PDB file of C-alpha atoms in Angstrom:
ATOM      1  CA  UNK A  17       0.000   0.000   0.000  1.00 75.00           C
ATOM      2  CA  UNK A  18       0.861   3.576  -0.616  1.00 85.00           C
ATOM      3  CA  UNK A  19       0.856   6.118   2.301  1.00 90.00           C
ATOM      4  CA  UNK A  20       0.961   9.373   1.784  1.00 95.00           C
ATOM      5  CA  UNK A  21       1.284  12.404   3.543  1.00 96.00           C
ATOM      6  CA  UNK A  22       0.188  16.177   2.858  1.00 97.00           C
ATOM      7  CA  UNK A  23       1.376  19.656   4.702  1.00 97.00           C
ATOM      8  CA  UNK A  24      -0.199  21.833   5.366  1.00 97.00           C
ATOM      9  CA  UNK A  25      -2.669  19.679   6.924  1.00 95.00           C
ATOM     10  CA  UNK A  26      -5.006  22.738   7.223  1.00 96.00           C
ATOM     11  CA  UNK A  27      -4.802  27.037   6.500  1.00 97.00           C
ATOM     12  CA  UNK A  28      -6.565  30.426   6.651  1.00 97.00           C
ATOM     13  CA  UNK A  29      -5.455  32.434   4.284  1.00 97.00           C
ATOM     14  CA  UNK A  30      -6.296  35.888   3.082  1.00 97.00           C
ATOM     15  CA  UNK A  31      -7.726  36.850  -0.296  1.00 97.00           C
ATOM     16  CA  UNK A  32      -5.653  36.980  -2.771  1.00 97.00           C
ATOM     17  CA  UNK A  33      -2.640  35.220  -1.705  1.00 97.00           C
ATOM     18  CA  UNK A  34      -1.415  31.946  -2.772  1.00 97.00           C
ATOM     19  CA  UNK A  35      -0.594  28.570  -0.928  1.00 98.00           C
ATOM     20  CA  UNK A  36       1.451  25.892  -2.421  1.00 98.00           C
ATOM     21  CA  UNK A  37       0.486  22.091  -1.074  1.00 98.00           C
ATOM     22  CA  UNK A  38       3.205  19.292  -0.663  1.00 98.00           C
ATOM     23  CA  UNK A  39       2.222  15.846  -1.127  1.00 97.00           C
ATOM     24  CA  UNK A  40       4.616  13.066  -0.504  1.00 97.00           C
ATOM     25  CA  UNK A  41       4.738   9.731  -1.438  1.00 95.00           C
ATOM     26  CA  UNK A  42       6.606   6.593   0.424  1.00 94.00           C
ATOM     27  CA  UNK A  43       7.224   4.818  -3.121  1.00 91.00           C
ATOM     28  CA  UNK A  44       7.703   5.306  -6.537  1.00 90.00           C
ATOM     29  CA  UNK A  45       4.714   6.312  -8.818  1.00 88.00           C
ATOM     30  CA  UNK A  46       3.566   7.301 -12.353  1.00 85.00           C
ATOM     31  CA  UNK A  47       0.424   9.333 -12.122  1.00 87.00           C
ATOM     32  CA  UNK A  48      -0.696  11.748  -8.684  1.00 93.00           C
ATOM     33  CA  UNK A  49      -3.916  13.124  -8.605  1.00 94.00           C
ATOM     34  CA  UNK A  50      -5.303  16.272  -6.736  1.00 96.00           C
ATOM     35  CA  UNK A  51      -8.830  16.197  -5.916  1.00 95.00           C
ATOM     36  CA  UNK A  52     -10.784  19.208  -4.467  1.00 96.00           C
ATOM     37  CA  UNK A  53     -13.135  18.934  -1.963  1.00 92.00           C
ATOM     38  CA  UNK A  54     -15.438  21.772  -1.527  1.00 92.00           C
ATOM     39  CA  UNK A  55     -18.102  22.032   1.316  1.00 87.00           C
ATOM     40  CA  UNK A  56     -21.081  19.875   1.176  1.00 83.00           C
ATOM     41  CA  UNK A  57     -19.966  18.183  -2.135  1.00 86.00           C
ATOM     42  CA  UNK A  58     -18.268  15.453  -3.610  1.00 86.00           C
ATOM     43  CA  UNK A  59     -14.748  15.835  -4.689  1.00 91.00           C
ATOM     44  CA  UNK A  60     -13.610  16.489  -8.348  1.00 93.00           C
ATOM     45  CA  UNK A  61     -10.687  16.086 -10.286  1.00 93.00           C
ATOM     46  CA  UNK A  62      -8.259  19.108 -10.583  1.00 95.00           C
ATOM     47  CA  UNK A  63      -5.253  17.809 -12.603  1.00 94.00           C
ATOM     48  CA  UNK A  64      -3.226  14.515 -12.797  1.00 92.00           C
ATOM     49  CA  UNK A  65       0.272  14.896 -12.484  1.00 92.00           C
ATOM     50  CA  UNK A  66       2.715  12.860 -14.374  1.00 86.00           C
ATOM     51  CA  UNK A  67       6.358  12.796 -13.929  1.00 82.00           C
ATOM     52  CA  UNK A  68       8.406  15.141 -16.562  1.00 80.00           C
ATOM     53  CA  UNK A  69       5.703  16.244 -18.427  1.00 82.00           C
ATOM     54  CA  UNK A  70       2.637  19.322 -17.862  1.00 86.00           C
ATOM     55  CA  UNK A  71       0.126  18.130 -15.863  1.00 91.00           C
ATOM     56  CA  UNK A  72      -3.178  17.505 -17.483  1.00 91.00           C
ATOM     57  CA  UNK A  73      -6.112  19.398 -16.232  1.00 94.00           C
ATOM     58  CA  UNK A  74      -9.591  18.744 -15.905  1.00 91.00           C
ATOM     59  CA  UNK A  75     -12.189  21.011 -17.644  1.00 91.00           C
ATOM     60  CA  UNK A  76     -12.924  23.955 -15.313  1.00 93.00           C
ATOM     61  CA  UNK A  77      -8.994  24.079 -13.970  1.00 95.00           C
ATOM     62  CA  UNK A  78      -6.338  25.921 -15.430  1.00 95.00           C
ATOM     63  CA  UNK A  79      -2.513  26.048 -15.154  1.00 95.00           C
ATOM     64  CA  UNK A  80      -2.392  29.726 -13.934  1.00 96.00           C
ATOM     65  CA  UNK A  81      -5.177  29.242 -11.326  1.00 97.00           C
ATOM     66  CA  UNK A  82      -3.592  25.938 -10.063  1.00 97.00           C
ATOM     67  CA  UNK A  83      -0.283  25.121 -11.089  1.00 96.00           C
ATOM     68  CA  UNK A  84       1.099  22.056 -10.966  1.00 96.00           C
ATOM     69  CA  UNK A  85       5.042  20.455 -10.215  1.00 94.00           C
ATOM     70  CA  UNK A  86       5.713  16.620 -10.185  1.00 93.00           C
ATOM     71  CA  UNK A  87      10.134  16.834  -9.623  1.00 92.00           C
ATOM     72  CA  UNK A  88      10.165  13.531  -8.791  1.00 92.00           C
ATOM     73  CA  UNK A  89       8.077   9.928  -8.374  1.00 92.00           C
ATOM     74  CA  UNK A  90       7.564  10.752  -5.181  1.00 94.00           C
ATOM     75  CA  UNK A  91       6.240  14.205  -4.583  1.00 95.00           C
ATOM     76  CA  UNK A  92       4.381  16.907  -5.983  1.00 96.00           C
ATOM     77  CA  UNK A  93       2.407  20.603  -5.030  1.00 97.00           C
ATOM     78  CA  UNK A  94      -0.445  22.218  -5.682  1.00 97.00           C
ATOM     79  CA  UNK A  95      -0.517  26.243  -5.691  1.00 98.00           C
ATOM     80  CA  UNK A  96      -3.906  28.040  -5.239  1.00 98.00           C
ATOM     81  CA  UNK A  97      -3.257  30.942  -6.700  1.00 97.00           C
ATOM     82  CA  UNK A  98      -4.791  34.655  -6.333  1.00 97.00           C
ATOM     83  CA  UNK A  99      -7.282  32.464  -3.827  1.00 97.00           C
ATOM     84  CA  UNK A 100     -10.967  33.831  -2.902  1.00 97.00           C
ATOM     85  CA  UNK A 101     -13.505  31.952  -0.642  1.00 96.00           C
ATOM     86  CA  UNK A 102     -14.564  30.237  -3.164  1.00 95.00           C
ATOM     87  CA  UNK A 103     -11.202  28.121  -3.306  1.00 97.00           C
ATOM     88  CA  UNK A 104     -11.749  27.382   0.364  1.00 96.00           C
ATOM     89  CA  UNK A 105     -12.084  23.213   0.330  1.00 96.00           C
ATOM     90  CA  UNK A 106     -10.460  20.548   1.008  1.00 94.00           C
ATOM     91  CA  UNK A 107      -7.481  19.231  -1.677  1.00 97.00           C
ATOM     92  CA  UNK A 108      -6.258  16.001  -1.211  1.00 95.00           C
ATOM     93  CA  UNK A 109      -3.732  14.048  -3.685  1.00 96.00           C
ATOM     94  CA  UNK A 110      -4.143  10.611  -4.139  1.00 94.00           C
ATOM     95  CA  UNK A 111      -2.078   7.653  -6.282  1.00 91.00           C
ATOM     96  CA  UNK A 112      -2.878   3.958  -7.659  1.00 83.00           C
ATOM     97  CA  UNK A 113      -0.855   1.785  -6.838  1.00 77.00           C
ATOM     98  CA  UNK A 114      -1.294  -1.886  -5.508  1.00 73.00           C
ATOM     99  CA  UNK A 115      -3.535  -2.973  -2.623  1.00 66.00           C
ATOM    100  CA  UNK A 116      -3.588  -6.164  -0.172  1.00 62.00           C
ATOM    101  CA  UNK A 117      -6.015  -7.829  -2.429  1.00 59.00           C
ATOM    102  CA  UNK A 118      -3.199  -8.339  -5.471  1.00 60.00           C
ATOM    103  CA  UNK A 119      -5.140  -5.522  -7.194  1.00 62.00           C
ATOM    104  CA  UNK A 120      -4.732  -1.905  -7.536  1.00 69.00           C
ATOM    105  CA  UNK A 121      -6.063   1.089  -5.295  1.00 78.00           C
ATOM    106  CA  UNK A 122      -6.570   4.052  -4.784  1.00 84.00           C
ATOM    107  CA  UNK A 123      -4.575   5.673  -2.028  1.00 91.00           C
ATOM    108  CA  UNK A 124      -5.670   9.767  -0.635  1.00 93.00           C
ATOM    109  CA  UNK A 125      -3.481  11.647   1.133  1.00 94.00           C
ATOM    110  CA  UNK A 126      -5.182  13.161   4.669  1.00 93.00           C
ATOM    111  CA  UNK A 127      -6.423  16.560   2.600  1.00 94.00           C
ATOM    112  CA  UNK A 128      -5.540  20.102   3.009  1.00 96.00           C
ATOM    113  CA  UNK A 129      -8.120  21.924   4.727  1.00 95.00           C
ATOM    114  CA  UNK A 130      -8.190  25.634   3.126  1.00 97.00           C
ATOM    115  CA  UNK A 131     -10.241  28.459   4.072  1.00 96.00           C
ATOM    116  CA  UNK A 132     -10.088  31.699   2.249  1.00 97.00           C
ATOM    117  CA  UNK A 133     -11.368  34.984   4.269  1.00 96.00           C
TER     118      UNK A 133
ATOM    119  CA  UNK B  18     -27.846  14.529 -15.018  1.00 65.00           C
ATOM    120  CA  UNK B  19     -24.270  13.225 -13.042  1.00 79.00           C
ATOM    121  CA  UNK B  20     -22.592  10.608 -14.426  1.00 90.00           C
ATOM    122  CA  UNK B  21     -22.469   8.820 -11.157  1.00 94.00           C
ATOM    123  CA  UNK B  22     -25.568   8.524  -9.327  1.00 95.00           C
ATOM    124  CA  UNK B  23     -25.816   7.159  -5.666  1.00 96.00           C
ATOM    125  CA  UNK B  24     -28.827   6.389  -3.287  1.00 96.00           C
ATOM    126  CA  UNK B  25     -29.679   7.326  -0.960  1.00 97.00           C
ATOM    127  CA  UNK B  26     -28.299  10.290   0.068  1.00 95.00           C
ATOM    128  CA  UNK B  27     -28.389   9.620   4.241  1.00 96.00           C
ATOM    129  CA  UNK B  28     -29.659   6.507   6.072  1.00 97.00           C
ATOM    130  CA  UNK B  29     -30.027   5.833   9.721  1.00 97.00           C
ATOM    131  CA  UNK B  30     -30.162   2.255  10.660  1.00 97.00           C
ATOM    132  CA  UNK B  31     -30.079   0.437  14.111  1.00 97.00           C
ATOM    133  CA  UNK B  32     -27.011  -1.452  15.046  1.00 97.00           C
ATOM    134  CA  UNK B  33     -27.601  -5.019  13.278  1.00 97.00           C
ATOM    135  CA  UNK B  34     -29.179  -3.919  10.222  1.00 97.00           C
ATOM    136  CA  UNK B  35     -27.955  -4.964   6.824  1.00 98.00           C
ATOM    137  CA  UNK B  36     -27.063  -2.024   5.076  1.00 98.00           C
ATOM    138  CA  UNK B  37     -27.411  -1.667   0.932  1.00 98.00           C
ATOM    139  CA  UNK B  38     -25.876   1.718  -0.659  1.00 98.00           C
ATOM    140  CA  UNK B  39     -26.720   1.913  -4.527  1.00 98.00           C
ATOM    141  CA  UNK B  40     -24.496   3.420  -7.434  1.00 98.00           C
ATOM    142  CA  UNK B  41     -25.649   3.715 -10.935  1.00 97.00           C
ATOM    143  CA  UNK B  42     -23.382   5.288 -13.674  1.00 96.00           C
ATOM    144  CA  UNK B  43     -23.712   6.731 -17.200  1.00 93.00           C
ATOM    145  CA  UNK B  44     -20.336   6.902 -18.698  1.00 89.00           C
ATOM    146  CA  UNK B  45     -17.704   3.548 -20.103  1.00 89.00           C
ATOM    147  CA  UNK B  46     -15.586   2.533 -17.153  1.00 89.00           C
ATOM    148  CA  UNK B  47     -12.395   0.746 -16.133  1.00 86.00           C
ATOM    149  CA  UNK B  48     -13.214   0.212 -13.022  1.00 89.00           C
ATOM    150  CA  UNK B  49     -15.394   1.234 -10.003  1.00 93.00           C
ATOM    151  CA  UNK B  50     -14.522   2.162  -6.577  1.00 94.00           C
ATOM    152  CA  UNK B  51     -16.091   2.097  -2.975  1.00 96.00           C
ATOM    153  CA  UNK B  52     -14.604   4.297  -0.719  1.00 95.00           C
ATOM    154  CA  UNK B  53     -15.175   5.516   2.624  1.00 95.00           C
ATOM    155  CA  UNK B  54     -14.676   9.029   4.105  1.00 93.00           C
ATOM    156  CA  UNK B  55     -15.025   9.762   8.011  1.00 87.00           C
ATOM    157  CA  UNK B  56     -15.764  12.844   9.439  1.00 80.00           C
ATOM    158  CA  UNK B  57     -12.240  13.908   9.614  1.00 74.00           C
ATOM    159  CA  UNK B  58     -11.872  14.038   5.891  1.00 69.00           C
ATOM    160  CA  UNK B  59      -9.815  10.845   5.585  1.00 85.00           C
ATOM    161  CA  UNK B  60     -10.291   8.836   2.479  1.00 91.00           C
ATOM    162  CA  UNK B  61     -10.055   5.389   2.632  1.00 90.00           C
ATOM    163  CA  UNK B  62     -10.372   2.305  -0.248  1.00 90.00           C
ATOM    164  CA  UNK B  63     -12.835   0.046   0.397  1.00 92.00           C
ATOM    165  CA  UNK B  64     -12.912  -1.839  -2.957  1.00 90.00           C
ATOM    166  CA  UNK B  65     -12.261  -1.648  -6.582  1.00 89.00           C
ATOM    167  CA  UNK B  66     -14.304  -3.599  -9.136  1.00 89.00           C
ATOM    168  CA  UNK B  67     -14.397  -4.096 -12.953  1.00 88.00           C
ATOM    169  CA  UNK B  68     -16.756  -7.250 -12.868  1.00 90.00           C
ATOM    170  CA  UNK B  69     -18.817  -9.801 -10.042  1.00 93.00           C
ATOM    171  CA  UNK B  70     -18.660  -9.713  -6.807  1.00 95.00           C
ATOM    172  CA  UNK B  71     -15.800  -8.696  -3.332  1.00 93.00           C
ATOM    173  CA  UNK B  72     -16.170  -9.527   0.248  1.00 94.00           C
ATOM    174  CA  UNK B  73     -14.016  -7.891   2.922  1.00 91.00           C
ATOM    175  CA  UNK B  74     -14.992  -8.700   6.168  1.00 95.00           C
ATOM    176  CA  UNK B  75     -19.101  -7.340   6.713  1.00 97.00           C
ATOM    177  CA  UNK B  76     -18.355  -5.531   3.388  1.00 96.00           C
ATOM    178  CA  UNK B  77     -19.757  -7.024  -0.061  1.00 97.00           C
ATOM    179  CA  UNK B  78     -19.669  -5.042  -3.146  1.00 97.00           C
ATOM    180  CA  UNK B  79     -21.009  -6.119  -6.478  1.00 97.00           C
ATOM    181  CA  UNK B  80     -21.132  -4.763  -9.785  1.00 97.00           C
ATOM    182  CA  UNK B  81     -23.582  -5.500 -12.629  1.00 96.00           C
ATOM    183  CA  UNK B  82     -21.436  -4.167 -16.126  1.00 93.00           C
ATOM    184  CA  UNK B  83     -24.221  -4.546 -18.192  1.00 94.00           C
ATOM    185  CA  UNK B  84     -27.283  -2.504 -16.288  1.00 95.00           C
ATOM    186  CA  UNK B  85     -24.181  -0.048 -15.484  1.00 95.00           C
ATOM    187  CA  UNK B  86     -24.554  -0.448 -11.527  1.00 97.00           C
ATOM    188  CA  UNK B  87     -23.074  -1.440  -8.296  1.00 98.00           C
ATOM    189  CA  UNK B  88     -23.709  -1.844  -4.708  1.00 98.00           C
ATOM    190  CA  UNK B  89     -22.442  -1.811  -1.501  1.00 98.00           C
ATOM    191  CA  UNK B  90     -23.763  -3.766   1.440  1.00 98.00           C
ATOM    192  CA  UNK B  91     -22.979  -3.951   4.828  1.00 98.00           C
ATOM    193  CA  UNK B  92     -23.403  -6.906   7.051  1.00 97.00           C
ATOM    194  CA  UNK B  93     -24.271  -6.619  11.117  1.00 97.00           C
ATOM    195  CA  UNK B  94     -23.762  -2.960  10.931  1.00 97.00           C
ATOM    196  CA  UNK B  95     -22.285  -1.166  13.848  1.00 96.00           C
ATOM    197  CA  UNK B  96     -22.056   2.339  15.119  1.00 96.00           C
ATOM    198  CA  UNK B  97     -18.635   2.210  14.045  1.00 94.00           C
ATOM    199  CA  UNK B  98     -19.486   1.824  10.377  1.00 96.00           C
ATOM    200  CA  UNK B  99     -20.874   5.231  10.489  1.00 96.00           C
ATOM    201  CA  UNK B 100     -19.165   7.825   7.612  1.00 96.00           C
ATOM    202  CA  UNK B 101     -20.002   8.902   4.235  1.00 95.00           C
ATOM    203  CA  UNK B 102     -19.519   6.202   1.697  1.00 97.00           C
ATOM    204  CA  UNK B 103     -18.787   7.290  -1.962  1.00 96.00           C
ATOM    205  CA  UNK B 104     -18.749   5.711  -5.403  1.00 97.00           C
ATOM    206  CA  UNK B 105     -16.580   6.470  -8.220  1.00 95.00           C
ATOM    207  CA  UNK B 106     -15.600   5.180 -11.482  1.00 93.00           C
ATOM    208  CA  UNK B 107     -12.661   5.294 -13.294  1.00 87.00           C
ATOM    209  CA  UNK B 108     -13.239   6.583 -16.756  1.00 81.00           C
ATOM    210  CA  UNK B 109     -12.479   4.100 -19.962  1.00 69.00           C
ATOM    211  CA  UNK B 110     -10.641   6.613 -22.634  1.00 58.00           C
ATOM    212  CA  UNK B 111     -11.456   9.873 -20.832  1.00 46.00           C
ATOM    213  CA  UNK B 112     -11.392  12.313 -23.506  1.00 43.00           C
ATOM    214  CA  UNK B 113      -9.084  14.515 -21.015  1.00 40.00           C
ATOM    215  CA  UNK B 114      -6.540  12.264 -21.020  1.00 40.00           C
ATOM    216  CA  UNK B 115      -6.417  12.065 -17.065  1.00 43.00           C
ATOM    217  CA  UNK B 116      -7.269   9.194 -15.732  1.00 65.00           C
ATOM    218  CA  UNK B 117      -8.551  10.377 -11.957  1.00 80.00           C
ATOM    219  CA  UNK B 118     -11.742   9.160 -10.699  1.00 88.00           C
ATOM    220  CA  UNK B 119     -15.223  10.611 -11.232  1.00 91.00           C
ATOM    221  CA  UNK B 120     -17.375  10.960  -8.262  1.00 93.00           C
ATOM    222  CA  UNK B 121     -20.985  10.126  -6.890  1.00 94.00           C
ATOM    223  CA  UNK B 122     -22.252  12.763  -4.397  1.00 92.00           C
ATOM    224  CA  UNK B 123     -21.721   9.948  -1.075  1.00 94.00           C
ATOM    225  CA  UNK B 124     -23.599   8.474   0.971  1.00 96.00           C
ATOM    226  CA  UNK B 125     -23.820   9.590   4.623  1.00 96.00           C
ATOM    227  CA  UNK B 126     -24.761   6.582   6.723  1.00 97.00           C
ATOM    228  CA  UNK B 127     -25.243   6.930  10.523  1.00 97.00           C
ATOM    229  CA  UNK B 128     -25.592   3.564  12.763  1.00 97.00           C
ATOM    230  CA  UNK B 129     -27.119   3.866  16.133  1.00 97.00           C
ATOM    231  CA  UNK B 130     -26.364   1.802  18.937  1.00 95.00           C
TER     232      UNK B 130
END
């Protein structure tokens, strides 16, 4: 299994700032995802993140709004850029990567909790 | 309409009861997933399926490729069990090229002792 770990775990930030989110990874893989989370709803794709290339972004989600870096297999961040309370969610990453069952999973990192005043 | 559909929304059961959460989706898959989410925010795996039938402990979850549905039942449910459950689907030859999950809108299910 994959575990993975996220900082900040939560933040208030002011309008119009920006806050960059660390995921980490404890092995090697292709393809991160980061999710967002916003109150009351479901969670929806942002981008998926693939080592050495652009990330690819959902429709809705744009570079400059939410840019994306993947250095390594291991880790990647997240920047909410020029942020208003309407970014204020929750953004988790997650990876696939193989579960107990000898199939793969899907792994989530503990989520960023970000509110926007 | 939302390309993954759950039902229903909330249930309360008593501690015992045999729980059945129901997904129905609109869209070519890979795969399907049942996860769970606790107050907290975690997000935890509880299955993936691409055809039949899993068992994990009081957890079954089947999937039905053809009508485009799955479910998710509980056995001798217990307070514990309590969180939102959530279906999602891995897209077959999303047309964005990413390959993340799309999600149903969860489940919140609350067991009382």
């Amino acid at each position: 299994s994959a575990v993975i770990s996220q900082k900040p775990s939560r933040d208030i930030c002011q309008r119009g700032t920006s806050l960059t989110i660390q995921c980490q990874v404890d092995s090697q893989v292709t393809m991160m995802f980061w999710y967002r989370q916003q109150p009351g709803q479901s969670l929806t794709l942002i981008a998926t993140a693939n080592q050495g290339s652009e990330a690819t972004y959902e429709s809705g989600f744009v570079i400059d709004k939410f840019p994306i870096s993947r250095p390594n297999l291991t880790f990647s961040t997240l920047t909410v850029s020029n942020m208003s309370p309407e970014d204020s969610s929750i953004y988790l990453c997650s990876v696939e990567g193989p579960g107990g069952g000898g199939y793969n999973e899907q792994f989530f990192g503990p989520g960023t909790r970000l509110t926007v005043l | 309409k939302n390309e993954v559909e759950q039902s229903p929304q909330n249930l309360t059961a008593q501690e015992g009861e045999f729980i059945t959460i129901n997904c129905s989706y609109s869209v070519g898959i890979s795969a399907l997933h049942w996860l769970q989410q606790h107050p907290g925010g975690g997000i935890v795996s509880l299955f993936m399926l691409s055809s039949g039938k899993k068992k994990h402990g009081r957890l079954i979850a089947t999937i039905n490729i053809q009508e485009k549905h799955s479910s998710l039942h509980i056995t001798a449910s217990h307070p514990r069990d309590s969180a939102v459950y959530i279906c999602a689907v891995s897209r077959r030859g999303g047309g964005g090229g990413a390959d993340g999950l799309t999600f149903g809108k969860g489940t919140h299910l609350i067991i009382q002792p």
